[in-house]
Amino acid sequence: MIQLLDFKMMSFISELILKFENNADADTAFAMEKYLKNIFKLYGVKAPIRKAILKETITSFKTELTRKKVIEITDILYQKPQRELHYCAIELIDRFLKKKYEVTDIDFIQKLIITNSWWDSVDFIAKHILGSYLLQFPNQVAIVTSQFSSSKNMWLNRSAILFQLGYKEKTDSKLLFSLCDNHKYSNEFFIKKAIGWALREYSKVNPEEVLQFVSTAGLKPLSNKEALKRIK
């Protein structure tokens, strides 16, 4: 039975890759690679087609895509060089594990954040995967955010700041402000932008509270500017 499932898993991956190869576009790939600072290889498949390919492949294998197999597939796709496969990997996790996480999945989530790290993958993971995980396990919020925020890994820092994107009224403003305050002296572009973005999103819910925090926090100019974009 295990061998059959393994064969199905590899068939899923093979079919997915074949579809990307058949839809590859060298010119588009060149432009996309340049946009991502030539850190990753790409097939040159744009998001709408990528999502259609993944959806079609999921449909073909839906009955075999157990939680265990989705994690295994994600792990394998994340080892491939093409960025589109990384996107598929994290989209699979979001689709099949949302509201079905286990407490120990935080180790896997952390691995996703620190592997193949760039803003495009990290932001999706922070909002859709880490954010969903911590909604499911609120007793883990303090532990995880403390660990991520104090890490020497900048992408874990960014994820801690951004995980409440989309929380709206459920946002823990005290925690948000504390995490922003922890990193307000950072000169990392992606940290300064994250602080501004997280505050800007929360300003949609409580602009007065954000304005009060920004006015006294002593944030970097970029964070200030981003945070106040929606406050008139």
Tab-separated table of C-alpha atoms in Angstrom:
chain	number	residue	atom	x	y	z
A	1	MET	CA	0.000	0.000	0.000
A	2	ILE	CA	2.841	2.369	0.889
A	3	GLN	CA	4.573	1.667	-2.432
A	4	LEU	CA	1.329	2.377	-4.321
A	5	LEU	CA	0.900	5.697	-2.530
A	6	ASP	CA	4.534	6.579	-3.186
A	7	PHE	CA	4.049	5.803	-6.870
A	8	LYS	CA	0.950	8.022	-6.925
A	9	MET	CA	2.874	10.796	-5.218
A	10	MET	CA	5.678	10.651	-7.770
A	11	SER	CA	3.126	10.507	-10.574
A	12	PHE	CA	1.550	13.709	-9.262
A	13	ILE	CA	4.914	15.438	-9.271
A	14	SER	CA	5.869	14.096	-12.706
A	15	GLU	CA	2.564	15.180	-14.232
A	16	LEU	CA	2.812	18.612	-12.652
A	17	ILE	CA	6.351	19.148	-13.929
A	18	LEU	CA	5.461	17.916	-17.417
A	19	LYS	CA	2.626	20.426	-17.644
A	20	PHE	CA	4.955	23.231	-16.643
A	21	GLU	CA	7.535	22.127	-19.194
A	22	ASN	CA	4.844	22.079	-21.888
A	23	ASN	CA	3.798	25.622	-20.969
A	24	ALA	CA	7.298	27.042	-20.503
A	25	ASP	CA	8.120	30.374	-22.124
A	26	ALA	CA	11.780	31.372	-22.230
A	27	ASP	CA	11.142	35.083	-22.769
A	28	THR	CA	8.682	35.268	-19.891
A	29	ALA	CA	11.042	33.231	-17.740
A	30	PHE	CA	13.855	35.690	-18.422
A	31	ALA	CA	11.707	38.622	-17.307
A	32	MET	CA	10.400	36.806	-14.238
A	33	GLU	CA	13.883	35.708	-13.203
A	34	LYS	CA	15.108	39.281	-13.528
A	35	TYR	CA	12.208	40.500	-11.357
A	36	LEU	CA	13.256	38.000	-8.679
A	37	LYS	CA	16.886	39.194	-8.868
A	38	ASN	CA	17.940	36.000	-10.698
A	39	ILE	CA	17.795	34.072	-7.440
A	40	PHE	CA	15.557	31.340	-8.904
A	41	LYS	CA	15.027	29.507	-12.169
A	42	LEU	CA	11.552	29.772	-13.688
A	43	TYR	CA	9.548	28.072	-16.409
A	44	GLY	CA	8.023	31.403	-17.335
A	45	VAL	CA	4.474	30.335	-16.458
A	46	LYS	CA	2.360	33.218	-15.190
A	47	ALA	CA	0.128	32.929	-12.130
A	48	PRO	CA	-3.254	32.253	-13.811
A	49	ILE	CA	-1.843	29.383	-15.889
A	50	ARG	CA	0.176	28.106	-12.927
A	51	LYS	CA	-2.922	27.953	-10.765
A	52	ALA	CA	-4.875	26.228	-13.528
A	53	ILE	CA	-2.127	23.608	-13.936
A	54	LEU	CA	-2.083	22.916	-10.207
A	55	LYS	CA	-5.877	22.719	-10.013
A	56	GLU	CA	-6.013	20.313	-12.943
A	57	THR	CA	-3.336	18.094	-11.428
A	58	ILE	CA	-5.041	18.089	-8.033
A	59	THR	CA	-8.273	16.995	-9.688
A	60	SER	CA	-6.502	14.032	-11.273
A	61	PHE	CA	-5.069	12.865	-7.940
A	62	LYS	CA	-7.502	14.275	-5.395
A	63	THR	CA	-8.325	10.984	-3.679
A	64	GLU	CA	-4.628	10.260	-3.116
A	65	LEU	CA	-3.760	13.645	-1.659
A	66	THR	CA	-3.781	12.805	2.023
A	67	ARG	CA	-2.286	15.141	4.578
A	68	LYS	CA	0.875	13.019	4.766
A	69	LYS	CA	1.279	12.915	1.001
A	70	VAL	CA	0.725	16.641	0.583
A	71	ILE	CA	3.548	17.328	3.044
A	72	GLU	CA	5.811	14.854	1.215
A	73	ILE	CA	4.974	16.377	-2.171
A	74	THR	CA	5.631	19.856	-0.813
A	75	ASP	CA	8.994	18.756	0.512
A	76	ILE	CA	10.006	17.330	-2.876
A	77	LEU	CA	8.725	20.312	-4.885
A	78	TYR	CA	10.645	22.639	-2.592
A	79	GLN	CA	13.867	20.885	-3.558
A	80	LYS	CA	13.320	21.668	-7.255
A	81	PRO	CA	14.990	24.755	-8.747
A	82	GLN	CA	11.955	26.233	-10.501
A	83	ARG	CA	10.099	28.897	-8.541
A	84	GLU	CA	6.687	27.926	-9.904
A	85	LEU	CA	7.048	24.551	-8.164
A	86	HIS	CA	7.737	26.293	-4.871
A	87	TYR	CA	4.541	28.293	-5.340
A	88	CYS	CA	2.608	25.095	-6.014
A	89	ALA	CA	4.077	23.518	-2.889
A	90	ILE	CA	2.910	26.226	-0.516
A	91	GLU	CA	-0.451	26.530	-2.277
A	92	LEU	CA	-0.957	22.802	-1.687
A	93	ILE	CA	-0.278	23.267	2.017
A	94	ASP	CA	-2.715	26.158	2.234
A	95	ARG	CA	-5.410	24.222	0.410
A	96	PHE	CA	-5.159	20.857	2.150
A	97	LEU	CA	-3.906	21.635	5.659
A	98	LYS	CA	-5.828	24.807	6.496
A	99	LYS	CA	-7.756	24.252	9.753
A	100	LYS	CA	-6.227	20.762	9.858
A	101	TYR	CA	-2.784	21.633	11.186
A	102	GLU	CA	-1.147	19.724	13.995
A	103	VAL	CA	0.824	21.521	16.690
A	104	THR	CA	4.097	20.000	15.509
A	105	ASP	CA	3.569	21.413	11.997
A	106	ILE	CA	5.289	24.607	13.136
A	107	ASP	CA	8.630	22.926	12.467
A	108	PHE	CA	7.615	22.277	8.859
A	109	ILE	CA	6.254	25.819	8.503
A	110	GLN	CA	9.526	27.229	9.770
A	111	LYS	CA	11.398	25.085	7.259
A	112	LEU	CA	9.245	26.480	4.447
A	113	ILE	CA	10.016	30.041	5.541
A	114	ILE	CA	13.787	29.632	5.752
A	115	THR	CA	14.139	27.520	2.590
A	116	ASN	CA	14.162	29.202	-0.844
A	117	SER	CA	13.475	32.426	1.031
A	118	TRP	CA	12.383	35.537	-0.795
A	119	TRP	CA	9.557	37.975	-0.213
A	120	ASP	CA	7.149	36.273	-2.619
A	121	SER	CA	7.122	32.908	-0.839
A	122	VAL	CA	7.663	34.208	2.689
A	123	ASP	CA	4.742	36.647	2.506
A	124	PHE	CA	2.350	33.935	1.326
A	125	ILE	CA	3.526	31.555	4.041
A	126	ALA	CA	3.356	34.227	6.742
A	127	LYS	CA	-0.196	35.279	5.922
A	128	HIS	CA	-1.856	32.106	4.702
A	129	ILE	CA	0.034	29.295	6.422
A	130	LEU	CA	1.598	30.672	9.618
A	131	GLY	CA	-1.375	32.961	10.113
A	132	SER	CA	-3.850	30.087	9.779
A	133	TYR	CA	-1.768	27.827	12.014
A	134	LEU	CA	-1.718	30.411	14.810
A	135	LEU	CA	-5.453	31.033	14.489
A	136	GLN	CA	-5.937	27.306	15.004
A	137	PHE	CA	-3.510	27.180	17.937
A	138	PRO	CA	-3.748	30.536	19.761
A	139	ASN	CA	-1.848	29.104	22.722
A	140	GLN	CA	1.197	28.882	20.422
A	141	VAL	CA	1.180	32.549	19.403
A	142	ALA	CA	3.423	33.835	22.183
A	143	ILE	CA	5.881	30.951	21.820
A	144	VAL	CA	6.164	31.120	18.024
A	145	THR	CA	6.275	34.895	17.666
A	146	SER	CA	8.900	35.168	20.389
A	147	GLN	CA	11.034	32.516	18.706
A	148	PHE	CA	10.645	33.973	15.221
A	149	SER	CA	11.067	37.587	16.282
A	150	SER	CA	14.277	36.876	18.199
A	151	SER	CA	15.755	34.711	15.435
A	152	LYS	CA	18.818	35.804	13.487
A	153	ASN	CA	16.918	34.814	10.338
A	154	MET	CA	15.425	37.963	8.818
A	155	TRP	CA	12.637	36.042	7.074
A	156	LEU	CA	11.429	34.583	10.366
A	157	ASN	CA	11.454	38.127	11.780
A	158	ARG	CA	9.380	39.318	8.804
A	159	SER	CA	6.950	36.420	9.191
A	160	ALA	CA	6.357	37.242	12.846
A	161	ILE	CA	5.504	40.824	11.919
A	162	LEU	CA	3.217	39.825	9.028
A	163	PHE	CA	1.353	36.746	10.261
A	164	GLN	CA	-1.698	38.786	11.323
A	165	LEU	CA	-2.289	40.170	7.828
A	166	GLY	CA	-5.933	39.491	7.168
A	167	TYR	CA	-6.829	39.081	10.849
A	168	LYS	CA	-8.682	42.439	10.769
A	169	GLU	CA	-10.693	42.753	14.018
A	170	LYS	CA	-8.962	39.653	15.397
A	171	THR	CA	-5.597	41.422	15.289
A	172	ASP	CA	-3.776	41.494	18.605
A	173	SER	CA	-2.656	45.113	18.366
A	174	LYS	CA	-0.526	44.929	21.497
A	175	LEU	CA	1.426	42.047	19.993
A	176	LEU	CA	1.655	43.740	16.589
A	177	PHE	CA	3.038	46.941	18.077
A	178	SER	CA	5.465	44.987	20.239
A	179	LEU	CA	6.812	43.043	17.249
A	180	CYS	CA	7.177	46.250	15.235
A	181	ASP	CA	8.904	47.899	18.164
A	182	ASN	CA	11.341	44.977	18.453
A	183	HIS	CA	12.596	45.600	14.922
A	184	LYS	CA	12.146	49.340	14.476
A	185	TYR	CA	15.898	49.947	14.409
A	186	SER	CA	16.535	47.390	11.683
A	187	ASN	CA	18.084	48.654	8.472
A	188	GLU	CA	16.828	45.626	6.527
A	189	PHE	CA	14.586	46.827	3.709
A	190	PHE	CA	12.251	43.842	4.049
A	191	ILE	CA	11.831	44.423	7.772
A	192	LYS	CA	11.119	48.138	7.379
A	193	LYS	CA	8.555	47.347	4.649
A	194	ALA	CA	6.983	44.592	6.758
A	195	ILE	CA	6.478	46.933	9.697
A	196	GLY	CA	4.826	49.513	7.463
A	197	TRP	CA	2.677	46.950	5.682
A	198	ALA	CA	1.444	45.286	8.880
A	199	LEU	CA	0.561	48.633	10.420
A	200	ARG	CA	-1.120	49.843	7.227
A	201	GLU	CA	-3.330	46.746	7.147
A	202	TYR	CA	-4.332	47.199	10.769
A	203	SER	CA	-5.077	50.875	10.101
A	204	LYS	CA	-8.032	49.686	8.014
A	205	VAL	CA	-9.558	48.489	11.290
A	206	ASN	CA	-8.227	50.993	13.794
A	207	PRO	CA	-6.526	54.013	12.201
A	208	GLU	CA	-6.459	55.999	15.447
A	209	GLU	CA	-4.528	53.299	17.273
A	210	VAL	CA	-2.009	52.978	14.445
A	211	LEU	CA	-1.574	56.743	14.237
A	212	GLN	CA	-0.959	56.918	17.969
A	213	PHE	CA	1.647	54.137	17.797
A	214	VAL	CA	3.446	55.600	14.792
A	215	SER	CA	3.542	59.061	16.323
A	216	THR	CA	5.481	57.826	19.352
A	217	ALA	CA	7.338	54.693	18.192
A	218	GLY	CA	10.231	56.331	16.376
A	219	LEU	CA	10.019	54.082	13.338
A	220	LYS	CA	12.302	54.312	10.319
A	221	PRO	CA	11.031	56.758	7.641
A	222	LEU	CA	10.090	53.945	5.238
A	223	SER	CA	8.045	52.154	7.911
A	224	ASN	CA	6.361	55.438	8.834
A	225	LYS	CA	5.481	56.221	5.240
A	226	GLU	CA	4.069	52.763	4.533
A	227	ALA	CA	2.123	52.644	7.782
A	228	LEU	CA	0.322	55.928	7.205
A	229	LYS	CA	-0.640	55.497	3.532
A	230	ARG	CA	-4.306	54.823	4.346
A	231	ILE	CA	-4.606	57.353	7.138
A	232	LYS	CA	-5.660	60.827	6.041
